[in-house]
CSV table of C-alpha atoms in Angstrom, one decimal:
chain,number,residue,atom,x,y,z
A,1,GLN,CA,-5.3,-34.4,-8.8
A,2,VAL,CA,-5.2,-31.2,-7.0
A,3,GLN,CA,-7.2,-28.2,-8.2
A,4,LEU,CA,-7.2,-24.8,-7.0
A,5,GLN,CA,-10.1,-22.4,-7.6
A,6,GLN,CA,-10.0,-18.9,-6.3
A,7,TRP,CA,-12.2,-16.2,-6.0
A,8,GLY,CA,-12.7,-12.7,-4.7
A,9,ALA,CA,-13.4,-9.0,-5.6
A,10,GLY,CA,-11.5,-7.8,-8.5
A,11,LEU,CA,-12.1,-4.1,-8.2
A,12,LEU,CA,-11.2,-2.1,-5.0
A,13,LYS,CA,-10.9,1.6,-4.1
A,14,PRO,CA,-7.9,2.8,-2.2
A,15,SER,CA,-7.9,2.0,1.6
A,16,GLU,CA,-10.1,-1.1,1.3
A,17,THR,CA,-9.3,-4.4,2.3
A,18,LEU,CA,-8.4,-7.0,-0.4
A,19,SER,CA,-10.1,-10.3,0.3
A,20,LEU,CA,-9.4,-13.6,-1.8
A,21,THR,CA,-10.1,-17.1,-1.0
A,22,CYS,CA,-8.8,-20.3,-2.7
A,23,ASP,CA,-10.8,-23.7,-2.6
A,24,VAL,CA,-9.0,-26.8,-2.7
A,25,TYR,CA,-10.3,-29.8,-4.5
A,26,GLY,CA,-9.1,-33.3,-5.2
A,27,GLU,CA,-6.7,-34.1,-2.3
A,28,SER,CA,-6.2,-33.9,1.5
A,29,PHE,CA,-6.0,-30.4,2.7
A,30,SER,CA,-3.8,-31.3,5.7
A,31,GLY,CA,0.0,-31.7,5.8
A,32,TYR,CA,0.8,-28.9,3.4
A,33,SER,CA,1.6,-25.2,3.0
A,34,TRP,CA,-0.5,-23.0,1.1
A,35,SER,CA,0.9,-19.8,-0.6
A,36,TRP,CA,-0.3,-16.4,-2.0
A,37,ILE,CA,1.8,-14.9,-4.8
A,38,ARG,CA,1.3,-11.9,-6.8
A,39,GLN,CA,2.5,-10.2,-10.0
A,40,SER,CA,2.1,-6.5,-10.7
A,41,PRO,CA,1.2,-5.8,-14.5
A,42,GLY,CA,4.5,-6.3,-16.6
A,43,LYS,CA,6.5,-7.0,-13.4
A,44,GLY,CA,8.0,-10.1,-11.6
A,45,LEU,CA,6.4,-12.4,-9.1
A,46,GLU,CA,6.2,-11.4,-5.5
A,47,TRP,CA,5.9,-13.9,-2.6
A,48,ILE,CA,3.1,-12.8,-0.3
A,49,GLY,CA,3.1,-15.5,2.3
A,50,GLU,CA,2.0,-18.9,3.4
A,51,ILE,CA,0.0,-20.8,5.8
A,52,ASN,CA,0.5,-24.2,7.0
A,53,HIS,CA,-2.0,-26.9,7.9
A,54,THR,CA,-1.8,-26.0,11.6
A,55,GLY,CA,-2.5,-22.3,10.8
A,56,SER,CA,1.2,-21.2,11.3
A,57,THR,CA,1.8,-18.2,9.0
A,58,ASP,CA,4.8,-16.4,7.3
A,59,TYR,CA,4.6,-13.2,5.4
A,60,ASN,CA,6.6,-11.1,3.3
A,61,PRO,CA,8.3,-8.4,5.6
A,62,SER,CA,7.2,-5.7,3.2
A,63,LEU,CA,3.7,-6.7,3.5
A,64,LYS,CA,3.4,-8.2,7.1
A,65,SER,CA,1.8,-5.2,8.7
A,66,ARG,CA,-1.1,-5.5,6.2
A,67,VAL,CA,-1.5,-9.2,5.5
A,68,THR,CA,-3.6,-11.9,7.1
A,69,MET,CA,-4.0,-15.5,6.0
A,70,SER,CA,-6.4,-18.0,7.4
A,71,LEU,CA,-7.6,-21.5,6.7
A,72,ASP,CA,-10.8,-23.5,7.1
A,73,THR,CA,-9.9,-27.1,6.9
A,74,SER,CA,-13.5,-28.1,7.0
A,75,ARG,CA,-14.2,-26.2,3.8
A,76,LYS,CA,-10.9,-27.0,2.5
A,77,GLN,CA,-10.2,-23.5,1.7
A,78,PHE,CA,-7.6,-20.9,2.6
A,79,SER,CA,-7.8,-17.0,2.4
A,80,LEU,CA,-5.8,-13.8,2.0
A,81,LYS,CA,-6.6,-10.2,3.5
A,82,LEU,CA,-4.7,-7.2,2.6
A,83,ARG,CA,-5.7,-4.1,4.1
A,84,SER,CA,-5.3,-0.5,3.4
A,85,VAL,CA,-4.7,-1.1,-0.5
A,86,THR,CA,-3.2,1.4,-2.9
A,87,GLY,CA,-2.6,1.4,-6.5
A,88,ALA,CA,0.8,-0.4,-5.9
A,89,ASP,CA,-1.3,-3.5,-4.9
A,90,THR,CA,-2.9,-3.7,-8.5
A,91,ALA,CA,-1.8,-7.2,-9.6
A,92,MET,CA,-2.5,-10.6,-10.4
A,93,TYR,CA,-2.8,-12.8,-7.3
A,94,TYR,CA,-2.2,-16.4,-7.2
A,95,CYS,CA,-3.0,-19.1,-4.9
A,96,SER,CA,-0.5,-22.1,-5.0
A,97,ARG,CA,0.4,-25.2,-3.2
A,98,GLY,CA,4.0,-26.0,-3.2
A,99,GLY,CA,4.6,-24.1,-6.4
A,100,TYR,CA,3.4,-27.1,-8.1
A,101,HIS,CA,-0.4,-26.3,-8.1
A,102,TRP,CA,-1.8,-23.0,-8.6
A,103,GLY,CA,-5.1,-21.1,-9.0
A,104,GLN,CA,-6.2,-19.7,-12.0
A,105,GLY,CA,-5.4,-16.1,-10.9
A,106,THR,CA,-7.4,-13.2,-9.9
A,107,LEU,CA,-6.7,-9.8,-11.1
A,108,VAL,CA,-7.2,-7.2,-8.6
A,109,THR,CA,-7.4,-3.6,-9.5
A,110,VAL,CA,-7.0,-0.8,-7.1
A,111,SER,CA,-8.4,2.5,-8.5
A,112,SER,CA,-10.6,5.6,-7.3
B,1,GLN,CA,14.5,-8.9,2.0
B,2,SER,CA,16.0,-8.1,-1.4
B,3,ALA,CA,15.0,-9.9,-4.6
B,4,LEU,CA,17.3,-12.4,-5.9
B,5,THR,CA,19.6,-11.3,-8.8
B,6,GLN,CA,18.9,-12.7,-12.4
B,7,PRO,CA,19.8,-11.6,-15.7
B,8,ALA,CA,17.0,-9.6,-17.5
B,9,SER,CA,17.3,-11.3,-20.6
B,10,VAL,CA,19.2,-14.2,-22.3
B,11,SER,CA,18.9,-15.5,-25.8
B,12,GLY,CA,19.9,-18.7,-27.6
B,13,SER,CA,19.4,-20.4,-30.9
B,14,PRO,CA,17.5,-23.5,-31.4
B,15,GLY,CA,19.3,-26.5,-30.2
B,16,GLN,CA,21.8,-24.6,-28.2
B,17,SER,CA,21.9,-24.6,-24.3
B,18,ILE,CA,21.6,-21.6,-22.1
B,19,THR,CA,22.1,-20.9,-18.4
B,20,ILE,CA,20.2,-18.5,-16.2
B,21,SER,CA,21.9,-17.5,-13.0
B,22,CYS,CA,20.2,-16.7,-9.7
B,23,THR,CA,22.3,-14.7,-7.2
B,24,GLY,CA,21.6,-14.2,-3.5
B,25,THR,CA,23.3,-14.4,-0.3
B,26,SER,CA,24.2,-16.9,2.4
B,27,SER,CA,20.7,-15.9,4.1
B,28,ASP,CA,18.8,-17.4,1.2
B,29,VAL,CA,20.4,-19.2,-1.9
B,30,GLY,CA,23.8,-20.1,-0.3
B,31,GLY,CA,22.1,-21.1,3.1
B,32,TYR,CA,19.5,-23.7,2.0
B,33,ASN,CA,19.2,-26.1,-0.7
B,34,TYR,CA,15.5,-24.9,-1.3
B,35,VAL,CA,15.7,-23.1,-4.5
B,36,SER,CA,13.0,-23.7,-7.1
B,37,TRP,CA,12.8,-22.5,-10.8
B,38,TYR,CA,9.6,-21.6,-12.6
B,39,GLN,CA,8.8,-21.0,-16.2
B,40,GLN,CA,5.8,-18.6,-17.2
B,41,HIS,CA,4.3,-17.9,-20.5
B,42,PRO,CA,2.4,-14.8,-19.8
B,43,PRO,CA,-0.5,-14.4,-19.1
B,44,LYS,CA,-0.6,-17.9,-17.7
B,45,ALA,CA,0.4,-19.1,-14.2
B,46,PRO,CA,3.9,-20.0,-13.5
B,47,LYS,CA,4.9,-23.6,-14.0
B,48,LEU,CA,7.3,-25.3,-11.5
B,49,LEU,CA,10.4,-26.8,-13.3
B,50,ILE,CA,13.0,-27.3,-10.8
B,51,TYR,CA,12.7,-27.7,-7.0
B,52,ASP,CA,15.1,-28.2,-4.1
B,53,VAL,CA,18.1,-26.9,-6.4
B,54,SER,CA,18.1,-30.0,-8.8
B,55,ASN,CA,15.1,-31.9,-8.6
B,56,ARG,CA,12.4,-32.1,-11.5
B,57,PRO,CA,8.6,-32.7,-11.2
B,58,SER,CA,7.0,-35.5,-12.8
B,59,GLY,CA,6.3,-34.4,-16.4
B,60,VAL,CA,9.2,-31.9,-16.7
B,61,SER,CA,11.4,-32.3,-19.6
B,62,ASP,CA,15.0,-33.4,-18.7
B,63,ARG,CA,16.3,-30.8,-20.9
B,64,PHE,CA,15.9,-28.4,-17.7
B,65,SER,CA,18.3,-28.8,-15.0
B,66,GLY,CA,19.2,-27.0,-12.0
B,67,SER,CA,22.3,-26.7,-9.8
B,68,LYS,CA,23.8,-24.5,-7.1
B,69,SER,CA,27.3,-23.2,-6.2
B,70,GLY,CA,27.7,-20.9,-3.2
B,71,ASN,CA,25.3,-18.2,-3.3
B,72,THR,CA,24.3,-18.6,-7.0
B,73,ALA,CA,21.8,-21.0,-8.6
B,74,SER,CA,21.5,-21.8,-12.0
B,75,LEU,CA,19.0,-23.3,-14.4
B,76,THR,CA,20.4,-24.9,-17.6
B,77,ILE,CA,18.0,-25.6,-20.6
B,78,SER,CA,19.5,-27.7,-23.2
B,79,GLY,CA,18.3,-28.4,-26.8
B,80,LEU,CA,16.7,-25.0,-26.9
B,81,GLN,CA,13.4,-25.0,-28.6
B,82,ALA,CA,10.8,-22.3,-29.4
B,83,GLU,CA,8.6,-23.3,-27.0
B,84,ASP,CA,11.1,-22.5,-24.2
B,85,GLU,CA,10.7,-18.8,-24.9
B,86,ALA,CA,9.3,-17.5,-21.8
B,87,ASP,CA,9.8,-15.7,-18.6
B,88,TYR,CA,11.9,-17.6,-15.9
B,89,TYR,CA,12.1,-17.0,-11.9
B,90,CYS,CA,14.0,-18.5,-9.2
B,91,ILE,CA,12.8,-18.4,-5.6
B,92,SER,CA,14.8,-19.2,-2.5
B,93,TYR,CA,13.9,-20.0,1.0
B,94,THR,CA,15.5,-17.4,3.5
B,95,THR,CA,16.7,-17.6,7.0
B,96,ILE,CA,13.6,-15.6,8.2
B,97,ASN,CA,11.3,-18.4,7.2
B,98,THR,CA,10.0,-16.6,3.8
B,99,TRP,CA,10.5,-17.1,0.2
B,100,VAL,CA,12.2,-14.5,-2.0
B,101,PHE,CA,11.9,-14.5,-5.8
B,102,GLY,CA,14.4,-13.5,-8.7
B,103,GLY,CA,13.6,-10.5,-10.6
B,104,GLY,CA,12.9,-12.7,-13.6
B,105,THR,CA,14.9,-13.6,-16.9
B,106,LYS,CA,13.0,-13.2,-20.4
B,107,LEU,CA,14.5,-16.1,-22.7
B,108,THR,CA,14.4,-15.3,-26.3
B,109,VAL,CA,14.7,-18.2,-28.8
B,110,LEU,CA,16.4,-16.6,-32.1
């Protein structure tokens, strides 16, 4: 059974870089696409982007200029970096595989 | 890319059926059979209910069903139960190889 365990800093200052990592347990890492999704407080879900097992990425056009996703197959983990954060990036961030398996979520707050 | 359009809220009584719509364009919902639906009981993570328009993952109740006509996808919940009270989101693949969510629908069980 697949389990996703995510981790990273939860409090950032404006202009800093958000960095989150998701560890994958229980199944092969290869052959799948891995996603990041966020949810601002009291708001809806927003797709940030995804990376497949070859390292090919697709990003939300509204975030593309600030986002980088990467993966480390040997460690079975994938990561999200979001540069130059502002208060608008305050949200619960989730990692996911196929929308079926989800991480526990990380609340990231951007505040000076 | 613009968010898919969902009603902000729907309601129904126990035992009734309700349908939540998700309207996009030919560049997303209408162009692909890659529409999924999620249920979210805040503050929990979303749960996948339907994928590829009408398929249910193992373990999801058959009270949940999905369909699509043109640029609009729909989620129907039959035999409404109190536990169905939650937020529901659709998501669709798009022509620019991205995914876009709907704005979400709050279901109230009266």
